[in-house]
mmCIF file of C-alpha atoms in Angstrom:
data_model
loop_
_atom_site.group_PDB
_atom_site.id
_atom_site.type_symbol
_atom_site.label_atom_id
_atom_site.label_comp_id
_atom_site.label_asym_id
_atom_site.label_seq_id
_atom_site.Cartn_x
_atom_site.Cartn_y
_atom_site.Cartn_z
ATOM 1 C CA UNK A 1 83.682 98.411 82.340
ATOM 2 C CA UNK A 2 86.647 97.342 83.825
ATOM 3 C CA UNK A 3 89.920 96.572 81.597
ATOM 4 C CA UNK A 4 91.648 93.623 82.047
ATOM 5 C CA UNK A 5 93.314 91.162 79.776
ATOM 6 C CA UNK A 6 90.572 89.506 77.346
ATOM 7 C CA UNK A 7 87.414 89.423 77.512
ATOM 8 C CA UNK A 8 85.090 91.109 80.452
ATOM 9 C CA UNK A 9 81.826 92.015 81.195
ATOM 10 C CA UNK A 10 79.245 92.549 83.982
ATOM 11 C CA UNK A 11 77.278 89.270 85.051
ATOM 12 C CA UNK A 12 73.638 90.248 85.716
ATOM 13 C CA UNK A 13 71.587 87.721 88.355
ATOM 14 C CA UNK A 14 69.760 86.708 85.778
ATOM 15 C CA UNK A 15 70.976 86.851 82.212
ATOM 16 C CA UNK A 16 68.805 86.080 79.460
ATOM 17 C CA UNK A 17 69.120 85.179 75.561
ATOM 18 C CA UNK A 18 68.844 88.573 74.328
ATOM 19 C CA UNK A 19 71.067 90.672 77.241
ATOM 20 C CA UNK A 20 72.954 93.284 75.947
ATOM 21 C CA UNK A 21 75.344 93.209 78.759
ATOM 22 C CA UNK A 22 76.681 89.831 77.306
ATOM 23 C CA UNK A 23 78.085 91.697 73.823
ATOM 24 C CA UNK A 24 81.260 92.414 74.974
ATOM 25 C CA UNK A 25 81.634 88.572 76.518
ATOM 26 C CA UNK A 26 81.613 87.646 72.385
ATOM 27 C CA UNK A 27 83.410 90.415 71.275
ATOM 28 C CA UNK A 28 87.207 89.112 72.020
ATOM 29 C CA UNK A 29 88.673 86.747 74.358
ATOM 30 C CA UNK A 30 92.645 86.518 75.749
ATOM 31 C CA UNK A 31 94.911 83.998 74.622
ATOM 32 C CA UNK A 32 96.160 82.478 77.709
ATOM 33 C CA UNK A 33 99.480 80.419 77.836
ATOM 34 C CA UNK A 34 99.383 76.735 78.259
ATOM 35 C CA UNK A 35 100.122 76.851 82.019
ATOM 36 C CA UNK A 36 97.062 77.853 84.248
ATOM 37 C CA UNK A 37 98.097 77.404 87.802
ATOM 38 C CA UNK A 38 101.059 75.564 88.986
ATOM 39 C CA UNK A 39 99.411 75.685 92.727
ATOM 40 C CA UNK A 40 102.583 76.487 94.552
ATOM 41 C CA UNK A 41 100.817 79.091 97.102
ATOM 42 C CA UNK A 42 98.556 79.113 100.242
ATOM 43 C CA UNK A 43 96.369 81.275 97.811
ATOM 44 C CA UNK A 44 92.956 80.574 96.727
ATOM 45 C CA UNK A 45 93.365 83.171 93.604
ATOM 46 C CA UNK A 46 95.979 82.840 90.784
ATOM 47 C CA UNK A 47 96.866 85.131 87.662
ATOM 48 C CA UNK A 48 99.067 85.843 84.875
ATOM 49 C CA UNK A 49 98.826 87.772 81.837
ATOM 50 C CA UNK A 50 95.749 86.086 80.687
ATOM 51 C CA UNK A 51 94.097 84.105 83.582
ATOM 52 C CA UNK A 52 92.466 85.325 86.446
ATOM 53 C CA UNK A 53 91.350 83.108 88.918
ATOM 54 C CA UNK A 54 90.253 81.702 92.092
ATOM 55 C CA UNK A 55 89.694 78.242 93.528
ATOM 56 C CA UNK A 56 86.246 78.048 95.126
ATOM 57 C CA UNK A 57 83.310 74.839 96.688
ATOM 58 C CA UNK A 58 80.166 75.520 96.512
ATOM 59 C CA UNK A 59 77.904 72.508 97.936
ATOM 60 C CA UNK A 60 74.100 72.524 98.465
ATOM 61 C CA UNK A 61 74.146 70.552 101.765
ATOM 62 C CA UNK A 62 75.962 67.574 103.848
ATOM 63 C CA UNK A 63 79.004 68.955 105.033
ATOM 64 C CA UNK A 64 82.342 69.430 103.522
ATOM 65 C CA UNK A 65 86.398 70.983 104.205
ATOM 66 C CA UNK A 66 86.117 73.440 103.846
ATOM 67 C CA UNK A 67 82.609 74.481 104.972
ATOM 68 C CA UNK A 68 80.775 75.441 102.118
ATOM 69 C CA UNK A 69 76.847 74.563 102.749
ATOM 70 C CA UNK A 70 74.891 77.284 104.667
ATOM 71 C CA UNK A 71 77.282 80.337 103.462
ATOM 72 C CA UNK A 72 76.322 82.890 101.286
ATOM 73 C CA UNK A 73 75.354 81.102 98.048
ATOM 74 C CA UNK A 74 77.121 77.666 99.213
ATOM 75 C CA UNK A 75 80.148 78.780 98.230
ATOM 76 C CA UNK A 76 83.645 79.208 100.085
ATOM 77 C CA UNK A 77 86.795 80.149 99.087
ATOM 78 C CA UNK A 78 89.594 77.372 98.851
ATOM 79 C CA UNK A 79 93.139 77.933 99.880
ATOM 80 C CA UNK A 80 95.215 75.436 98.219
ATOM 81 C CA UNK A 81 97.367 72.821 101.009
ATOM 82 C CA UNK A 82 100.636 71.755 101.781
ATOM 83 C CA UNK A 83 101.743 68.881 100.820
ATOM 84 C CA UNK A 84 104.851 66.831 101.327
ATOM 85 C CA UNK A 85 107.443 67.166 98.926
ATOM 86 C CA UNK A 86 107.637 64.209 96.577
ATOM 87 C CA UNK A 87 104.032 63.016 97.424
ATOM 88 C CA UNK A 88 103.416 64.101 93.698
ATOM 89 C CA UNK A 89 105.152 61.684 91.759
ATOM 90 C CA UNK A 90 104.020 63.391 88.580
ATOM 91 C CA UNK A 91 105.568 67.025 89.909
ATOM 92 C CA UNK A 92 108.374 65.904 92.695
ATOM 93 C CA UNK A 93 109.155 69.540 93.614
ATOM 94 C CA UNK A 94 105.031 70.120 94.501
ATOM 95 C CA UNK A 95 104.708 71.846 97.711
ATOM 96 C CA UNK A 96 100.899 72.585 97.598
ATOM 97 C CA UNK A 97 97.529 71.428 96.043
ATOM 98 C CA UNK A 98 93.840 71.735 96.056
ATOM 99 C CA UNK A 99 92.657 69.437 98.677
ATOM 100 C CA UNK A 100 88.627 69.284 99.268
ATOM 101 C CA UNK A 101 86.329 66.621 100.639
ATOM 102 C CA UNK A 102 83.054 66.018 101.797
ATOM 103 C CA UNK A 103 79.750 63.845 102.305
ATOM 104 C CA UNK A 104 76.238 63.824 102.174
ATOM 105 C CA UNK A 105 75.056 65.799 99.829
ATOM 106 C CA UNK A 106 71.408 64.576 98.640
ATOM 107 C CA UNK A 107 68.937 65.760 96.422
ATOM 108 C CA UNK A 108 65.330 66.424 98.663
ATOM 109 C CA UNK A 109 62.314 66.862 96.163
ATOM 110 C CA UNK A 110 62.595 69.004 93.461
ATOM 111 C CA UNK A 111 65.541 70.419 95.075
ATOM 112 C CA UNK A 112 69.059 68.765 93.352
ATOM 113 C CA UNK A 113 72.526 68.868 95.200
ATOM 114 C CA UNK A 114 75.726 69.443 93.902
ATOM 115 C CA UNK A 115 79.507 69.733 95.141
ATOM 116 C CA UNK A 116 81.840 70.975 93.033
ATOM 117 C CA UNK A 117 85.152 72.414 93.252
ATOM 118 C CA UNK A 118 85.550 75.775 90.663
ATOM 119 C CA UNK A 119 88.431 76.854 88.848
ATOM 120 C CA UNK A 120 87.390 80.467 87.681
ATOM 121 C CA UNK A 121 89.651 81.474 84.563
ATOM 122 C CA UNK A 122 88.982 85.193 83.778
ATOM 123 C CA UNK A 123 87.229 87.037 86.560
ATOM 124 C CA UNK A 124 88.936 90.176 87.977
ATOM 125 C CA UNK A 125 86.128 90.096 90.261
ATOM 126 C CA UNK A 126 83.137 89.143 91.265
ATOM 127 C CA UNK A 127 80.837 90.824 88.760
ATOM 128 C CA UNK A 128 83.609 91.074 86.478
ATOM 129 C CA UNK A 129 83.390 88.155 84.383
ATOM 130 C CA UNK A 130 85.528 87.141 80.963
ATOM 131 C CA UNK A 131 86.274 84.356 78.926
ATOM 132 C CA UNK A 132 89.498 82.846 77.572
ATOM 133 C CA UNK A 133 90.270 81.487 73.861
ATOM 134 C CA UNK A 134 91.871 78.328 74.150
ATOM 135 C CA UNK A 135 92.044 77.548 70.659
ATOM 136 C CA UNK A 136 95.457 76.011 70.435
ATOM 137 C CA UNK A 137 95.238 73.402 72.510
ATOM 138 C CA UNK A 138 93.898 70.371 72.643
ATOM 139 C CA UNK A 139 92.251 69.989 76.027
ATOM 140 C CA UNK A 140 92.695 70.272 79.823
ATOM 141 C CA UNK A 141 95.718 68.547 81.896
ATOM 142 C CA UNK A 142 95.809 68.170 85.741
ATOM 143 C CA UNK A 143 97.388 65.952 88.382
ATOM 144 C CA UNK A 144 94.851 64.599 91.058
ATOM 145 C CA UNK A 145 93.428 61.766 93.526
ATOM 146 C CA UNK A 146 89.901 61.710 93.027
ATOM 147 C CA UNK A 147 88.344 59.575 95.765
ATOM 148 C CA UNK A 148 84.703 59.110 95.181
ATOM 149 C CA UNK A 149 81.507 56.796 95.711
ATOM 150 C CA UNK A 150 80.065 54.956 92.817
ATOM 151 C CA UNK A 151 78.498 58.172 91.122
ATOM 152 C CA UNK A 152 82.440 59.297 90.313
ATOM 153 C CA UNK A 153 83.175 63.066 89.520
ATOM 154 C CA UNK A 154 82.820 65.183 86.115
ATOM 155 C CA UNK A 155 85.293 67.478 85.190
ATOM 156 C CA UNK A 156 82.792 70.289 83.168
ATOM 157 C CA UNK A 157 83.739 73.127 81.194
ATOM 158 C CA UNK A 158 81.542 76.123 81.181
ATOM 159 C CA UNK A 159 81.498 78.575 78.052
ATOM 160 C CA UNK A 160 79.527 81.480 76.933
ATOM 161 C CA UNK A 161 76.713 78.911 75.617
ATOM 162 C CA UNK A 162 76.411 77.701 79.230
ATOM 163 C CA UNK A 163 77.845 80.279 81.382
ATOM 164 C CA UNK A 164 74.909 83.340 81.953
ATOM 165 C CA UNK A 165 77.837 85.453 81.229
ATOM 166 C CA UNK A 166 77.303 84.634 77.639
ATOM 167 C CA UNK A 167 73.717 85.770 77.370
ATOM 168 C CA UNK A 168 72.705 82.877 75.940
ATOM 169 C CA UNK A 169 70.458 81.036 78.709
ATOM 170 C CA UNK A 170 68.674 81.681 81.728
ATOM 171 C CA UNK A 171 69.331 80.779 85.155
ATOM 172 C CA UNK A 172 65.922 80.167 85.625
ATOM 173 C CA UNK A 173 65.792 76.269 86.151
ATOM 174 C CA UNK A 174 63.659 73.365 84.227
ATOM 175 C CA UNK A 175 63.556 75.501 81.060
ATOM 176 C CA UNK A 176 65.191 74.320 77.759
ATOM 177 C CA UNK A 177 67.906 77.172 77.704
ATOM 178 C CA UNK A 178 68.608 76.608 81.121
ATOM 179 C CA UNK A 179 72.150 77.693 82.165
ATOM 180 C CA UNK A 180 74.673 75.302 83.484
ATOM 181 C CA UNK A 181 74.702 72.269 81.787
ATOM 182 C CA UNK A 182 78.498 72.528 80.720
ATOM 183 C CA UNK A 183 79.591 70.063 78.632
ATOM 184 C CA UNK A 184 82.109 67.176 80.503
ATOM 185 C CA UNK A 185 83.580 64.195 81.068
ATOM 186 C CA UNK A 186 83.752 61.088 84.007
ATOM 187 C CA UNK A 187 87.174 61.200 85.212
ATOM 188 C CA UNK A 188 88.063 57.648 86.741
ATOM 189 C CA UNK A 189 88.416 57.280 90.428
ATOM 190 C CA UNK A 190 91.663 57.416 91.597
ATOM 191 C CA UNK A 191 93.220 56.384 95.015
ATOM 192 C CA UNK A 192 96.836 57.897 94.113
ATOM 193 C CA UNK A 193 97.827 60.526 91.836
ATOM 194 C CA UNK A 194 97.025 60.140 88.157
ATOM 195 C CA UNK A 195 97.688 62.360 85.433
ATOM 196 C CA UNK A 196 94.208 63.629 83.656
ATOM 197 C CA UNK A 197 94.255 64.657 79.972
ATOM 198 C CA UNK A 198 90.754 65.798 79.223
ATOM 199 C CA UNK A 199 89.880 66.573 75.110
ATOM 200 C CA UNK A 200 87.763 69.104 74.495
ATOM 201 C CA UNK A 201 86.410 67.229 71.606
ATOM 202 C CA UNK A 202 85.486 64.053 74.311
ATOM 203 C CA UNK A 203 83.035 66.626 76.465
ATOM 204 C CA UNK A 204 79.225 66.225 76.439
ATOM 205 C CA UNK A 205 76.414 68.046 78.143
ATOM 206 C CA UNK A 206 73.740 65.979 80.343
ATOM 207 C CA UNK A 207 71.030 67.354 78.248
ATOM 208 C CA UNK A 208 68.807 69.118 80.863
ATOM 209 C CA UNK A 209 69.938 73.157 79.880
ATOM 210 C CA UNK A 210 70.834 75.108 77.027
ATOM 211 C CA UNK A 211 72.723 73.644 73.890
ATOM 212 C CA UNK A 212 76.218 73.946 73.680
ATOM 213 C CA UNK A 213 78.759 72.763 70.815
ATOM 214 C CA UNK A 214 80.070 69.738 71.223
ATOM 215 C CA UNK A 215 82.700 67.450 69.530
ATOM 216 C CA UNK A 216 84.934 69.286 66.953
ATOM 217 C CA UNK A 217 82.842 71.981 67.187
ATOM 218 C CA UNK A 218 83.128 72.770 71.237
ATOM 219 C CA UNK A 219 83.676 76.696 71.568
ATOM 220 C CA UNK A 220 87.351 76.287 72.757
ATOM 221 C CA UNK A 221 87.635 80.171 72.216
ATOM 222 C CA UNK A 222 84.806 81.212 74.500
ATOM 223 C CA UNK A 223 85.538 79.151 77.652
ATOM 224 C CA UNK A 224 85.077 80.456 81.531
ATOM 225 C CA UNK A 225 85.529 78.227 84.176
ATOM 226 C CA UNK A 226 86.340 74.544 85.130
ATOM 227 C CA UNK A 227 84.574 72.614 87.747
ATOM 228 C CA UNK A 228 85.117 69.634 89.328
ATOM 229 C CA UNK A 229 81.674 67.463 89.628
ATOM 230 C CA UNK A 230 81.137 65.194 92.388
ATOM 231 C CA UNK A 231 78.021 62.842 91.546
ATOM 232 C CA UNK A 232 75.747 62.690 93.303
ATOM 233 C CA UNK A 233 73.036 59.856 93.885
ATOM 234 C CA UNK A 234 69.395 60.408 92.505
ATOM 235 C CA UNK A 235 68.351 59.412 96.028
ATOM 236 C CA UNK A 236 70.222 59.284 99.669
ATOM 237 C CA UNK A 237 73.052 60.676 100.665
ATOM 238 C CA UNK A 238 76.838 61.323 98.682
ATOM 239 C CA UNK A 239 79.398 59.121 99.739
ATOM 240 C CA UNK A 240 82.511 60.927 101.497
ATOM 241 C CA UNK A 241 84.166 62.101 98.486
ATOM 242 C CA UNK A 242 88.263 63.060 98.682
ATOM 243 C CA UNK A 243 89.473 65.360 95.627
ATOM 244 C CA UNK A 244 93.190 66.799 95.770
ATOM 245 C CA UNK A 245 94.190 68.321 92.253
ATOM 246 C CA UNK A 246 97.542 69.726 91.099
ATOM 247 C CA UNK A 247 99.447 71.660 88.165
ATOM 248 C CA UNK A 248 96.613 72.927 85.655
ATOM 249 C CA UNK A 249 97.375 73.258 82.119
ATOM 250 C CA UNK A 250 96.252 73.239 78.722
ATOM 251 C CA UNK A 251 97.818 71.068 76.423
#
């Protein structure tokens, strides 16, 4: 087991209900402070002495910036931008931010799409997995343009009742404790930077996976990972989408 600050265990490829591996996942989570990334580096992982992160797209098909479809498991590290000082009216002195886009995803049979950008919160590594307890706050905060087709974007937030790190569904798909229905909200679409304020207490699951707590009662001590949802259409392809996001906090 590796030791790191809070909460960290192994992530099998296929956790179920009942896997022991997920005990120490429950056990304890760190504390983080309120601040989770300021984005102020051309680096696609962040830390301090709670969080341990990286910025990552993972998209099914269509193409996006960076390429993510047709890599190993869709996915692709993202190295946050430059940006022009000032261009951030909510953070003047920004230099940087998380700057994805992307288009025509669609869903082909059985087979469903997705693009979403992933802020990982406690993962040393890649099979090194942990949770964070972010009982003292309220909800999320983060400064972004979210440019998007009529389907809009979801911020989600995974937790141990969602996340197969928790041991508490499978990542087997179409069953009733299916992983990865985190619970969420719509953000509005945005052409210029807005300031986002997400409650925990405001987040719902789509109601195809595994239950989670919701409301009052959403496991703000057990959380994982934030993602970024782009929606995308039952049928044809995703509009070009256009997400930039800056300064994540809790608040």
């Amino acid at each position: 087991m590796l030791a790191a600050c809070g909460s960290v265990t192994s992530q099998a490829p296929d956790a179920s209900p009942t896997d022991a591996s997920s005990t120490d996942a429950w056990a304890a989570s760190c504390a983080p402070s309120a601040l989770i990334t300021t984005v102020e580096a051309a680096d696609a992982g962040f830390s301090n002495t709670c969080i341990h992160g990286q910025w990552y797209l993972e998209a099914l098909n269509g193409t996006t910036v960076p390429a993510a479809p047709g890599r190993p498991n869709n996915l692709v590290a993202v190295v946050p931008s430059s940006i022009t000082i000032g261009s951030d009216p909510f953070d003047t002195s920004s230099t940087f931010a998380v700057h994805v886009t992307g288009s025509g995803q669609q869903n082909m049979g059985t087979t469903f799409a997705f693009a979403q950008l992933t802020a990982s919160l406690n993962t040393p590594s890649a099979t090194q997995i942990g949770s964070v307890d972010a009982t003292a706050y309220t909800g999320i905060q983060f400064y972004a343009i979210v440019k998007t087709g009529t389907t809009g974007a979801r911020l989600t937030v995974a937790n141990l009742y969602t996340d197969p790190v928790g041991g508490k569904c499978t990542t087997t798909p179409g069953q009733p404790t299916s992983c990865f229905d985190h619970p969420g909200a719509q953000l509005a679409i945005s052409t210029t930077w807005m300031k986002y304020q997400i409650p925990f207490a405001s987040l719902a699951q789509i109601g195809f996976g595994n239950q989670s707590p919701t409301g009052a009662a959403f496991p703000k001590n057990a959380i994982t990972l934030l993602k970024w949802d782009i929606g995308i259409p039952m049928t044809g392809p995703t509009e070009a989408w256009d997400l930039m996001v800056d300064d994540l906090t809790f608040y």
